[in-house]
mmCIF file of C-alpha atoms in Angstrom:
data_model
loop_
_atom_site.group_PDB
_atom_site.id
_atom_site.type_symbol
_atom_site.label_atom_id
_atom_site.label_comp_id
_atom_site.label_asym_id
_atom_site.label_seq_id
_atom_site.Cartn_x
_atom_site.Cartn_y
_atom_site.Cartn_z
ATOM 1 C CA MET A 280 32.274 -33.743 -30.747
ATOM 2 C CA PRO A 281 30.646 -34.997 -34.261
ATOM 3 C CA HIS A 282 28.671 -38.593 -34.133
ATOM 4 C CA ASP A 283 30.352 -39.820 -37.015
ATOM 5 C CA ALA A 284 33.952 -39.374 -35.195
ATOM 6 C CA CYS A 285 33.092 -41.589 -32.304
ATOM 7 C CA THR A 286 34.280 -45.123 -32.574
ATOM 8 C CA VAL A 287 32.311 -45.839 -29.719
ATOM 9 C CA ARG A 288 29.031 -44.422 -29.129
ATOM 10 C CA THR A 289 27.153 -46.201 -26.237
ATOM 11 C CA PRO A 290 24.921 -45.223 -23.164
ATOM 12 C CA ASP A 291 27.765 -46.397 -20.704
ATOM 13 C CA GLN A 292 30.161 -45.414 -23.192
ATOM 14 C CA VAL A 293 32.357 -42.753 -26.078
ATOM 15 C CA THR A 294 34.994 -43.075 -27.484
ATOM 16 C CA TRP A 295 36.667 -40.586 -29.673
ATOM 17 C CA PRO A 296 39.921 -39.211 -30.842
ATOM 18 C CA THR A 297 41.733 -36.466 -29.448
ATOM 19 C CA ASP A 298 42.695 -35.326 -32.645
ATOM 20 C CA ALA A 299 39.281 -33.258 -32.973
ATOM 21 C CA ILE A 300 39.444 -31.728 -30.436
ATOM 22 C CA ALA A 301 43.304 -30.121 -31.562
ATOM 23 C CA PRO A 302 41.673 -26.693 -33.390
ATOM 24 C CA LEU A 303 39.769 -25.493 -29.778
ATOM 25 C CA LEU A 304 43.863 -26.846 -28.182
ATOM 26 C CA ASP A 305 45.507 -24.490 -30.489
ATOM 27 C CA ARG A 306 42.685 -21.444 -29.902
ATOM 28 C CA ALA A 307 42.778 -22.151 -26.285
ATOM 29 C CA ALA A 308 46.492 -21.784 -26.657
ATOM 30 C CA ALA A 309 46.820 -19.000 -28.525
ATOM 31 C CA LEU A 310 44.497 -17.054 -26.143
ATOM 32 C CA GLY A 311 45.073 -18.348 -22.929
ATOM 33 C CA LEU A 312 41.564 -19.996 -22.307
ATOM 34 C CA THR A 313 40.062 -22.856 -20.035
ATOM 35 C CA LEU A 314 38.573 -25.958 -22.065
ATOM 36 C CA ILE A 315 36.031 -28.072 -20.248
ATOM 37 C CA LYS A 316 34.829 -31.827 -21.749
ATOM 38 C CA VAL A 317 31.840 -32.396 -21.442
ATOM 39 C CA HIS A 318 29.718 -35.690 -21.652
ATOM 40 C CA SER A 319 26.322 -37.335 -20.861
ATOM 41 C CA HIS A 320 25.237 -39.782 -18.241
ATOM 42 C CA PRO A 321 21.919 -41.119 -20.358
ATOM 43 C CA GLY A 322 21.266 -43.525 -17.692
ATOM 44 C CA GLY A 323 21.678 -41.075 -14.974
ATOM 45 C CA TYR A 324 24.507 -42.484 -12.979
ATOM 46 C CA SER A 325 25.585 -39.273 -10.609
ATOM 47 C CA ARG A 326 29.278 -39.653 -9.605
ATOM 48 C CA PHE A 327 32.609 -39.464 -12.608
ATOM 49 C CA SER A 328 33.392 -43.372 -13.182
ATOM 50 C CA ALA A 329 35.514 -45.899 -13.454
ATOM 51 C CA LEU A 330 36.000 -44.701 -17.513
ATOM 52 C CA ASP A 331 35.757 -41.415 -16.740
ATOM 53 C CA ASP A 332 38.911 -41.393 -14.152
ATOM 54 C CA ALA A 333 40.473 -43.058 -17.071
ATOM 55 C CA ALA A 334 39.945 -41.256 -19.900
ATOM 56 C CA ASP A 335 40.321 -37.711 -17.665
ATOM 57 C CA ALA A 336 43.886 -38.994 -16.414
ATOM 58 C CA LYS A 337 45.155 -39.061 -19.879
ATOM 59 C CA LEU A 338 43.802 -36.418 -21.619
ATOM 60 C CA PHE A 339 44.299 -33.505 -19.134
ATOM 61 C CA PRO A 340 48.169 -33.844 -18.673
ATOM 62 C CA LEU A 341 47.477 -33.077 -23.256
ATOM 63 C CA VAL A 342 46.146 -30.355 -22.309
ATOM 64 C CA HIS A 343 48.204 -28.614 -19.942
ATOM 65 C CA GLY A 344 50.955 -29.702 -22.549
ATOM 66 C CA TRP A 345 49.434 -27.567 -25.059
ATOM 67 C CA VAL A 346 47.938 -24.981 -23.400
ATOM 68 C CA GLU A 347 51.157 -23.286 -21.949
ATOM 69 C CA ALA A 348 48.997 -20.680 -20.010
ATOM 70 C CA ASP A 349 49.212 -21.641 -16.470
ATOM 71 C CA VAL A 350 44.710 -21.958 -16.215
ATOM 72 C CA PRO A 351 42.902 -25.027 -15.076
ATOM 73 C CA HIS A 352 40.695 -27.266 -17.657
ATOM 74 C CA GLY A 353 37.651 -29.155 -15.774
ATOM 75 C CA SER A 354 35.993 -31.944 -17.150
ATOM 76 C CA ALA A 355 31.656 -31.966 -16.193
ATOM 77 C CA ILE A 356 28.908 -34.044 -16.509
ATOM 78 C CA MET A 357 25.229 -33.607 -17.759
ATOM 79 C CA LEU A 358 22.503 -36.239 -16.684
ATOM 80 C CA PRO A 359 19.196 -36.836 -18.021
ATOM 81 C CA CYS A 360 17.262 -33.822 -15.741
ATOM 82 C CA GLY A 361 19.423 -31.196 -16.849
ATOM 83 C CA ARG A 362 21.526 -31.272 -13.325
ATOM 84 C CA MET A 363 25.915 -31.029 -14.738
ATOM 85 C CA PHE A 364 28.870 -31.278 -12.016
ATOM 86 C CA GLY A 365 32.477 -31.248 -12.647
ATOM 87 C CA ARG A 366 36.093 -31.473 -11.380
ATOM 88 C CA ILE A 367 38.595 -29.155 -12.288
ATOM 89 C CA TYR A 368 42.178 -30.192 -13.417
ATOM 90 C CA ASP A 369 45.051 -27.678 -12.359
ATOM 91 C CA SER A 370 48.469 -27.519 -13.966
ATOM 92 C CA ASP A 371 49.974 -28.688 -10.586
ATOM 93 C CA ASP A 372 47.608 -32.682 -11.434
ATOM 94 C CA THR A 373 45.350 -31.187 -8.378
ATOM 95 C CA VAL A 374 41.482 -32.666 -9.229
ATOM 96 C CA ARG A 375 39.371 -30.699 -7.067
ATOM 97 C CA PRO A 376 35.032 -30.289 -7.661
ATOM 98 C CA ILE A 377 33.563 -27.487 -9.274
ATOM 99 C CA GLU A 378 31.743 -25.759 -6.494
ATOM 100 C CA LEU A 379 28.972 -24.758 -8.594
ATOM 101 C CA ILE A 380 27.671 -24.884 -11.634
ATOM 102 C CA SER A 381 25.092 -22.205 -13.030
ATOM 103 C CA VAL A 382 22.248 -22.313 -14.777
ATOM 104 C CA ALA A 383 20.712 -18.024 -15.695
ATOM 105 C CA GLY A 384 18.366 -18.810 -18.009
ATOM 106 C CA ASP A 385 13.929 -17.935 -17.843
ATOM 107 C CA ASP A 386 14.760 -20.610 -15.144
ATOM 108 C CA LEU A 387 17.935 -19.943 -12.878
ATOM 109 C CA HIS A 388 19.704 -23.757 -11.992
ATOM 110 C CA PHE A 389 22.547 -23.808 -9.325
ATOM 111 C CA TRP A 390 23.742 -26.951 -8.644
ATOM 112 C CA PHE A 391 26.648 -26.847 -5.845
ATOM 113 C CA ALA A 392 29.188 -30.023 -5.077
ATOM 114 C CA ASP A 393 28.437 -30.966 -2.204
ATOM 115 C CA GLU A 394 25.120 -31.547 -0.765
ATOM 116 C CA ALA A 395 23.502 -29.576 2.041
ATOM 117 C CA GLY A 396 21.319 -31.495 5.135
ATOM 118 C CA ASP A 397 18.122 -31.313 5.274
ATOM 119 C CA SER A 398 17.691 -29.229 8.068
ATOM 120 C CA VAL A 399 17.020 -25.173 7.060
ATOM 121 C CA PRO A 400 16.678 -23.053 10.513
ATOM 122 C CA ALA A 401 13.457 -22.173 12.489
ATOM 123 C CA PHE A 402 13.088 -18.996 10.728
ATOM 124 C CA VAL A 403 12.845 -20.360 6.792
ATOM 125 C CA ALA A 404 11.062 -23.249 8.145
ATOM 126 C CA SER A 405 7.681 -21.214 6.809
ATOM 127 C CA HIS A 406 9.835 -20.764 3.283
ATOM 128 C CA ALA A 407 10.316 -24.705 3.005
ATOM 129 C CA GLN A 408 7.067 -25.949 2.665
ATOM 130 C CA ALA A 409 6.308 -23.622 0.548
ATOM 131 C CA PHE A 410 9.244 -23.995 -2.189
ATOM 132 C CA ASP A 411 10.970 -26.957 -0.023
ATOM 133 C CA VAL A 412 14.490 -27.325 1.363
ATOM 134 C CA GLY A 413 16.251 -27.286 -1.269
ATOM 135 C CA THR A 414 15.146 -24.205 -2.691
ATOM 136 C CA ILE A 415 16.184 -22.573 0.443
ATOM 137 C CA ARG A 416 19.023 -24.251 1.372
ATOM 138 C CA ARG A 417 20.632 -23.289 -2.614
ATOM 139 C CA LEU A 418 18.314 -20.051 -1.900
ATOM 140 C CA GLN A 419 21.244 -19.914 1.943
ATOM 141 C CA ARG A 420 24.437 -20.376 0.020
ATOM 142 C CA LEU A 421 24.303 -18.316 -2.986
ATOM 143 C CA THR A 422 25.220 -14.636 -2.826
ATOM 144 C CA ALA A 423 23.014 -11.713 -4.233
ATOM 145 C CA GLY A 424 23.930 -8.141 -5.987
ATOM 146 C CA ALA A 425 22.170 -5.200 -4.775
ATOM 147 C CA VAL A 426 23.055 -1.665 -6.196
ATOM 148 C CA GLY A 427 21.131 1.157 -5.327
ATOM 149 C CA ALA A 428 20.058 1.201 -0.800
ATOM 150 C CA SER A 429 17.117 3.970 -0.877
ATOM 151 C CA GLY A 430 13.892 3.722 -2.073
ATOM 152 C CA THR A 431 13.359 -0.229 -3.832
ATOM 153 C CA GLY A 432 17.096 -1.604 -2.604
ATOM 154 C CA SER A 433 15.983 -1.012 0.861
ATOM 155 C CA PRO A 434 13.027 -3.641 0.762
ATOM 156 C CA THR A 435 14.857 -5.551 -1.465
ATOM 157 C CA VAL A 436 17.783 -5.904 1.123
ATOM 158 C CA GLU A 437 15.066 -6.233 3.787
ATOM 159 C CA GLN A 438 13.040 -9.526 1.614
ATOM 160 C CA LEU A 439 16.560 -11.068 0.575
ATOM 161 C CA ALA A 440 18.194 -11.288 4.347
ATOM 162 C CA ARG A 441 14.629 -12.608 5.942
ATOM 163 C CA LEU A 442 14.418 -15.204 2.971
ATOM 164 C CA GLY A 443 17.700 -16.471 3.966
ATOM 165 C CA ALA A 444 19.912 -15.839 1.528
ATOM 166 C CA GLY A 445 23.625 -16.145 2.395
ATOM 167 C CA GLU A 446 25.334 -12.877 0.947
ATOM 168 C CA ILE A 447 24.698 -9.100 0.085
ATOM 169 C CA VAL A 448 26.618 -7.043 -1.788
ATOM 170 C CA SER A 449 25.028 -4.232 -0.854
ATOM 171 C CA VAL A 450 26.812 -1.119 -2.742
ATOM 172 C CA ASP A 451 25.738 2.597 -2.761
ATOM 173 C CA ASP A 452 27.812 6.004 -2.229
ATOM 174 C CA ASP A 453 24.940 8.086 -1.493
ATOM 175 C CA ARG A 454 25.043 8.756 2.598
ATOM 176 C CA MET A 455 21.381 9.308 4.459
ATOM 177 C CA GLU A 456 19.289 13.073 3.455
ATOM 178 C CA ALA A 457 16.315 13.458 5.847
ATOM 179 C CA ARG A 458 14.270 13.001 2.684
ATOM 180 C CA ASN A 459 14.691 9.461 2.442
ATOM 181 C CA VAL A 460 13.876 8.578 5.864
ATOM 182 C CA ASN A 461 10.294 8.082 4.312
ATOM 183 C CA ARG A 462 11.288 4.987 2.326
ATOM 184 C CA VAL A 463 14.790 3.805 3.851
ATOM 185 C CA ILE A 464 13.577 1.104 5.822
ATOM 186 C CA ASN A 465 15.494 0.790 9.308
ATOM 187 C CA SER A 466 16.650 4.610 9.033
ATOM 188 C CA THR A 467 16.375 7.106 11.590
ATOM 189 C CA MET A 468 16.396 10.802 11.406
ATOM 190 C CA GLU A 469 20.043 10.218 14.258
ATOM 191 C CA ASP A 470 21.263 8.436 10.869
ATOM 192 C CA VAL A 471 20.545 11.470 8.892
ATOM 193 C CA ARG A 472 22.669 13.195 12.009
ATOM 194 C CA GLN A 473 25.020 11.901 11.155
ATOM 195 C CA ALA A 474 25.296 11.219 7.525
ATOM 196 C CA ARG A 475 25.484 7.687 7.259
ATOM 197 C CA PHE A 476 25.600 5.959 4.519
ATOM 198 C CA LYS A 477 22.900 4.075 3.262
ATOM 199 C CA VAL A 478 24.130 0.685 2.612
ATOM 200 C CA ASP A 479 25.587 1.108 6.381
ATOM 201 C CA VAL A 480 22.348 1.540 7.472
ATOM 202 C CA LEU A 481 20.916 -1.198 5.434
ATOM 203 C CA ALA A 482 24.242 -3.322 6.650
ATOM 204 C CA ASP A 483 23.813 -2.920 10.228
ATOM 205 C CA ALA A 484 19.801 -3.733 10.048
ATOM 206 C CA VAL A 485 21.064 -7.105 8.639
ATOM 207 C CA GLU A 486 23.332 -7.729 11.161
ATOM 208 C CA ARG A 487 21.502 -6.918 14.011
ATOM 209 C CA MET A 488 18.424 -9.925 12.333
ATOM 210 C CA GLY A 489 21.206 -12.226 13.119
ATOM 211 C CA LEU A 490 19.232 -14.516 10.344
ATOM 212 C CA GLY A 491 22.979 -15.568 9.387
ATOM 213 C CA THR A 492 23.448 -13.951 6.256
ATOM 214 C CA LYS A 493 26.861 -11.421 5.861
ATOM 215 C CA VAL A 494 26.888 -8.487 4.344
ATOM 216 C CA ARG A 495 29.569 -7.062 2.109
ATOM 217 C CA ARG A 496 29.093 -3.614 2.357
ATOM 218 C CA PHE A 497 29.929 -0.699 -0.392
ATOM 219 C CA THR A 498 30.068 2.612 0.084
ATOM 220 C CA ARG A 499 31.185 3.538 -3.166
ATOM 221 C CA SER A 500 29.689 4.204 -6.791
ATOM 222 C CA LEU A 501 29.528 1.036 -8.804
ATOM 223 C CA TRP A 502 31.744 2.465 -11.807
ATOM 224 C CA ASP A 503 34.509 1.270 -9.133
ATOM 225 C CA LEU A 504 36.562 -1.165 -10.074
ATOM 226 C CA GLU A 505 36.966 -3.048 -6.537
ATOM 227 C CA VAL A 506 33.196 -3.421 -7.085
ATOM 228 C CA VAL A 507 33.220 -4.845 -10.585
ATOM 229 C CA ARG A 508 34.946 -7.308 -9.924
ATOM 230 C CA ALA A 509 33.022 -7.378 -6.294
ATOM 231 C CA ILE A 510 29.464 -7.348 -8.591
ATOM 232 C CA ALA A 511 31.104 -9.828 -10.841
ATOM 233 C CA GLU A 512 31.599 -12.401 -8.219
ATOM 234 C CA CYS A 513 27.913 -12.696 -7.490
ATOM 235 C CA ASP A 514 25.292 -15.138 -8.168
ATOM 236 C CA VAL A 515 22.052 -12.505 -8.941
ATOM 237 C CA LEU A 516 21.804 -9.073 -9.223
ATOM 238 C CA PHE A 517 19.226 -6.830 -8.068
ATOM 239 C CA GLY A 518 19.344 -3.038 -10.217
ATOM 240 C CA CYS A 519 17.722 -0.912 -7.561
ATOM 241 C CA MET A 520 18.645 2.458 -9.070
ATOM 242 C CA ASP A 521 17.231 5.284 -11.314
ATOM 243 C CA THR A 522 20.890 6.249 -13.486
ATOM 244 C CA VAL A 523 20.714 5.279 -16.814
ATOM 245 C CA ASP A 524 24.470 4.632 -16.911
ATOM 246 C CA GLY A 525 24.143 2.570 -13.822
ATOM 247 C CA ARG A 526 22.035 0.149 -15.281
ATOM 248 C CA PHE A 527 23.620 0.206 -18.668
ATOM 249 C CA LEU A 528 26.664 -0.929 -16.772
ATOM 250 C CA LEU A 529 24.878 -3.466 -14.591
ATOM 251 C CA ASN A 530 23.633 -5.283 -17.799
ATOM 252 C CA THR A 531 26.799 -4.972 -19.085
ATOM 253 C CA ILE A 532 28.857 -7.115 -16.676
ATOM 254 C CA ALA A 533 25.662 -9.841 -15.597
ATOM 255 C CA THR A 534 26.478 -10.722 -19.557
ATOM 256 C CA TYR A 535 30.166 -10.949 -19.310
ATOM 257 C CA TYR A 536 29.595 -12.740 -16.152
ATOM 258 C CA ASN A 537 27.152 -15.028 -17.104
ATOM 259 C CA ILE A 538 24.004 -13.041 -13.798
ATOM 260 C CA PRO A 539 21.093 -13.449 -14.079
ATOM 261 C CA TYR A 540 19.646 -9.505 -13.305
ATOM 262 C CA PHE A 541 16.573 -8.420 -12.239
ATOM 263 C CA ASP A 542 16.050 -4.330 -12.649
ATOM 264 C CA ILE A 543 13.126 -2.384 -10.751
ATOM 265 C CA GLY A 544 11.937 0.518 -12.254
ATOM 266 C CA VAL A 545 9.077 2.563 -10.730
ATOM 267 C CA ARG A 546 7.560 5.607 -11.535
ATOM 268 C CA LEU A 547 5.271 8.184 -10.164
ATOM 269 C CA ASP A 548 4.301 11.190 -12.483
ATOM 270 C CA ALA A 549 2.816 14.334 -11.040
ATOM 271 C CA VAL A 550 1.781 17.506 -12.870
ATOM 272 C CA PRO A 551 4.821 19.568 -11.421
ATOM 273 C CA ASP A 552 3.494 23.087 -12.087
ATOM 274 C CA GLY A 553 0.224 25.243 -13.105
ATOM 275 C CA PRO A 554 -2.985 24.985 -11.008
ATOM 276 C CA ARG A 555 -3.199 21.144 -11.344
ATOM 277 C CA LYS A 556 0.193 20.656 -10.468
ATOM 278 C CA GLY A 557 0.315 17.378 -7.580
ATOM 279 C CA LYS A 558 -2.191 15.774 -9.764
ATOM 280 C CA ILE A 559 -1.116 11.942 -10.274
ATOM 281 C CA ARG A 560 -1.084 11.274 -14.127
ATOM 282 C CA GLU A 561 0.522 7.775 -13.194
ATOM 283 C CA VAL A 562 1.941 5.092 -10.990
ATOM 284 C CA CYS A 563 4.058 2.330 -11.968
ATOM 285 C CA GLY A 564 6.803 0.305 -12.035
ATOM 286 C CA THR A 565 8.136 -2.069 -14.120
ATOM 287 C CA ILE A 566 10.578 -5.385 -13.609
ATOM 288 C CA ASN A 567 12.652 -6.202 -16.201
ATOM 289 C CA TYR A 568 14.298 -10.177 -16.078
ATOM 290 C CA ILE A 569 17.727 -10.392 -18.304
ATOM 291 C CA GLN A 570 19.314 -13.166 -18.809
ATOM 292 C CA PRO A 571 22.317 -12.805 -20.308
ATOM 293 C CA GLY A 572 22.358 -13.441 -24.215
ATOM 294 C CA ARG A 573 18.868 -12.241 -25.094
ATOM 295 C CA SER A 574 17.317 -8.994 -25.214
ATOM 296 C CA SER A 575 19.242 -5.887 -23.074
ATOM 297 C CA LEU A 576 17.193 -2.580 -21.376
ATOM 298 C CA MET A 577 18.833 -1.249 -23.965
ATOM 299 C CA SER A 578 17.081 -2.771 -26.167
ATOM 300 C CA ARG A 579 13.500 -3.587 -24.500
ATOM 301 C CA GLY A 580 13.747 0.413 -25.468
ATOM 302 C CA LEU A 581 14.501 1.158 -21.994
ATOM 303 C CA PHE A 582 17.240 4.290 -22.667
ATOM 304 C CA THR A 583 19.367 5.027 -25.421
ATOM 305 C CA MET A 584 23.488 4.734 -26.345
ATOM 306 C CA GLN A 585 23.194 8.732 -26.087
ATOM 307 C CA GLU A 586 21.813 8.669 -23.640
ATOM 308 C CA ILE A 587 23.704 6.415 -21.722
ATOM 309 C CA ALA A 588 26.637 8.821 -22.734
ATOM 310 C CA ALA A 589 24.758 11.654 -21.864
ATOM 311 C CA ALA A 590 24.578 9.913 -18.315
ATOM 312 C CA GLY A 591 27.996 9.597 -18.085
ATOM 313 C CA LEU A 592 29.242 12.783 -18.982
ATOM 314 C CA ARG A 593 27.500 14.395 -16.089
ATOM 315 C CA ARG A 594 28.967 11.392 -13.731
ATOM 316 C CA LYS A 595 32.378 12.577 -14.927
ATOM 317 C CA ASP A 596 32.056 16.176 -15.999
ATOM 318 C CA PRO A 597 28.800 18.078 -14.365
ATOM 319 C CA ALA A 598 29.934 21.027 -15.834
ATOM 320 C CA ALA A 599 30.367 19.780 -19.632
ATOM 321 C CA HIS A 600 27.231 18.054 -18.569
ATOM 322 C CA ALA A 601 25.305 20.810 -17.731
ATOM 323 C CA ARG A 602 26.722 22.894 -20.543
ATOM 324 C CA GLN A 603 25.487 20.346 -23.221
ATOM 325 C CA VAL A 604 22.045 20.812 -21.735
ATOM 326 C CA LYS A 605 21.718 24.651 -21.859
ATOM 327 C CA ASP A 606 23.565 24.568 -25.564
ATOM 328 C CA GLY A 607 20.591 22.132 -26.654
ATOM 329 C CA TYR A 608 22.997 19.150 -27.295
ATOM 330 C CA ILE A 609 21.784 16.527 -25.020
ATOM 331 C CA LYS A 610 18.539 16.675 -22.976
ATOM 332 C CA GLY A 611 18.833 16.995 -19.330
ATOM 333 C CA VAL A 612 17.531 14.512 -16.697
ATOM 334 C CA GLN A 613 15.329 15.203 -13.588
ATOM 335 C CA GLY A 614 17.420 15.242 -10.517
ATOM 336 C CA HIS A 615 14.896 13.856 -7.420
ATOM 337 C CA ARG A 616 12.164 12.294 -8.760
ATOM 338 C CA PRO A 617 9.050 11.531 -6.671
ATOM 339 C CA ALA A 618 8.897 8.452 -4.320
ATOM 340 C CA VAL A 619 6.520 6.361 -2.019
ATOM 341 C CA ILE A 620 7.793 4.055 0.161
ATOM 342 C CA SER A 621 4.643 1.959 -1.006
ATOM 343 C CA VAL A 622 4.993 2.167 -4.799
ATOM 344 C CA ASN A 623 8.757 1.113 -3.614
ATOM 345 C CA MET A 624 8.099 -1.520 -1.835
ATOM 346 C CA LEU A 625 5.371 -3.077 -4.668
ATOM 347 C CA GLY A 626 8.193 -2.965 -7.409
ATOM 348 C CA SER A 627 10.638 -4.439 -4.578
ATOM 349 C CA SER A 628 7.982 -7.603 -3.897
ATOM 350 C CA LEU A 629 7.316 -8.066 -7.345
ATOM 351 C CA ALA A 630 11.204 -8.227 -8.240
ATOM 352 C CA ALA A 631 11.868 -11.037 -4.863
ATOM 353 C CA ASN A 632 8.553 -12.712 -6.749
ATOM 354 C CA GLU A 633 10.588 -13.246 -10.129
ATOM 355 C CA PHE A 634 13.507 -14.511 -8.388
ATOM 356 C CA LEU A 635 11.788 -16.628 -6.660
ATOM 357 C CA ALA A 636 9.208 -18.045 -9.375
ATOM 358 C CA ARG A 637 12.462 -18.653 -11.321
ATOM 359 C CA LEU A 638 14.096 -20.507 -8.781
ATOM 360 C CA HIS A 639 11.202 -23.138 -7.843
ATOM 361 C CA PRO A 640 8.925 -22.113 -11.062
ATOM 362 C CA PHE A 641 5.413 -22.347 -9.988
ATOM 363 C CA ARG A 642 3.464 -20.286 -12.117
ATOM 364 C CA GLU A 643 0.857 -21.729 -14.880
ATOM 365 C CA GLU A 644 2.991 -20.047 -17.386
ATOM 366 C CA PRO A 645 6.203 -20.368 -18.427
ATOM 367 C CA ASN A 646 8.643 -17.830 -16.648
ATOM 368 C CA GLY A 647 10.124 -17.056 -20.893
ATOM 369 C CA ASP A 648 6.535 -15.296 -20.931
ATOM 370 C CA PHE A 649 7.464 -12.725 -18.459
ATOM 371 C CA ALA A 650 11.005 -11.151 -18.956
ATOM 372 C CA ALA A 651 9.053 -7.599 -18.246
ATOM 373 C CA VAL A 652 6.456 -7.491 -15.510
ATOM 374 C CA THR A 653 5.039 -4.102 -15.293
ATOM 375 C CA PHE A 654 2.304 -3.005 -13.325
ATOM 376 C CA SER A 655 -0.090 0.490 -12.991
ATOM 377 C CA LEU A 656 -1.674 1.727 -9.939
ATOM 378 C CA SER A 657 -3.653 4.203 -12.018
ATOM 379 C CA SER A 658 -5.122 1.177 -14.207
ATOM 380 C CA MET A 659 -4.658 -1.267 -11.675
ATOM 381 C CA GLU A 660 -3.319 -3.296 -14.361
ATOM 382 C CA ILE A 661 -0.246 -6.048 -14.605
ATOM 383 C CA ILE A 662 1.084 -6.245 -18.184
ATOM 384 C CA THR A 663 3.751 -8.977 -19.392
ATOM 385 C CA ASP A 664 5.944 -9.227 -22.274
ATOM 386 C CA PRO A 665 8.032 -12.498 -23.517
ATOM 387 C CA GLU A 666 11.733 -12.533 -23.827
ATOM 388 C CA SER A 667 12.076 -10.531 -27.199
ATOM 389 C CA ASP A 668 15.105 -10.700 -29.612
ATOM 390 C CA PRO A 669 19.203 -10.478 -28.215
ATOM 391 C CA CYS A 670 21.013 -7.657 -27.952
ATOM 392 C CA PRO A 671 23.115 -6.313 -30.841
ATOM 393 C CA ILE A 672 24.891 -4.809 -28.567
ATOM 394 C CA LEU A 673 25.848 -7.323 -26.007
ATOM 395 C CA LYS A 674 25.267 -10.593 -27.894
ATOM 396 C CA LYS A 675 28.570 -11.303 -28.637
ATOM 397 C CA CYS A 676 29.748 -10.583 -25.029
ATOM 398 C CA VAL A 677 28.403 -13.151 -23.338
ATOM 399 C CA GLY A 678 30.454 -15.307 -20.945
ATOM 400 C CA ARG A 679 33.449 -13.349 -21.599
ATOM 401 C CA GLY A 680 34.838 -12.673 -17.703
ATOM 402 C CA ASP A 681 37.915 -10.902 -17.056
ATOM 403 C CA VAL A 682 38.818 -8.899 -20.059
ATOM 404 C CA GLU A 683 40.848 -5.709 -20.174
ATOM 405 C CA PRO A 684 39.618 -2.993 -20.645
ATOM 406 C CA LEU A 685 36.627 -4.945 -17.441
ATOM 407 C CA VAL A 686 33.503 -5.248 -19.256
ATOM 408 C CA GLY A 687 35.007 -3.837 -22.242
ATOM 409 C CA LEU A 688 34.298 -0.232 -21.230
ATOM 410 C CA MET A 689 37.636 2.101 -21.581
ATOM 411 C CA ASP A 690 36.495 3.386 -17.930
ATOM 412 C CA PHE A 691 38.091 0.540 -16.289
ATOM 413 C CA ALA A 692 41.439 0.791 -18.705
ATOM 414 C CA ARG A 693 44.398 0.242 -16.853
ATOM 415 C CA ARG A 694 46.394 3.535 -15.788
ATOM 416 C CA SER A 695 49.689 4.049 -17.174
ATOM 417 C CA ALA A 696 52.091 4.998 -14.790
ATOM 418 C CA ALA A 697 52.886 9.138 -15.082
#
């Protein structure tokens, strides 16, 4: 609201003309959008005042009358510390609190409508000593999505559970093979004989811990409509896969639904044949922290849209992909990359600590300086890169939420009935 449009603007009162929001109401009515009114309490009053109650009681019947779509509208308050809280006004005049307001920036903020008690379970008491009780309580109420349940996925799920995450959404459509047992934590050769899904191996292990973390299992690809919707409901995402199109999709979901995303990439380069076969050329990895509206995996140069298209063709039509590789139209991809559990766990651990550093900042420098963290065991270095310019491909998609087709991709377009 422009300053000069307010007839009263003091630390404890703001009066403004409702006709000033008519253009916003017209747009909300045309598109079926929700309108949220936000104002501040400069004095730090952490509840809605009687004046707020009276003003909202007059405003929101007007808003619902203007916007005919059956959508909720809301009122929110920001305090000087940056914390926000709010409430929802439904079309049936029901008023309820906004359960959670989150900020996915350089630092991560999660503000719940109700504050839990001071006690935490005994198994996270030592974590609370390091990161304070409030941080641990927030972690216990968060849902983390972990896409990929193998090399970096299994240690990531293990850490999230033992750190006390409230819920984990685990996604992977692969079954256990003998070559996986050397790096999938808690897996056995019996799992291989039974051809168990990796997700089930990890979820069963978490349940055996008895620490209270719930696991939602999806033994399907990320490119499944129900899986995308489940991932979109998460509070934080961890990408533990090496497929280009999968990483692109997870980056896109994070953008549309304003979710912080930690992408874990590990690479071991060895000479494949010849007299120097097996010679290690590089052992490295990168943890990319992606925040909605800023740079993406694409704008950081990890892969191109052409590579994404080729990976999509390989997923949907392997025969056509093979023909295009043979004809030289697209590059082939390495089938099974070398993997070592100790390197995978290092990458996963760095990602978990990146998450903690943003949930409870503890570094000497601001978190914006660590958008990407690269480690090289060959040169024994850790290299960091700051945040860069917004991604030109995704910058217009920030916070759009549910659209048709889902996340703007034709893969999820509704199919007409035959």
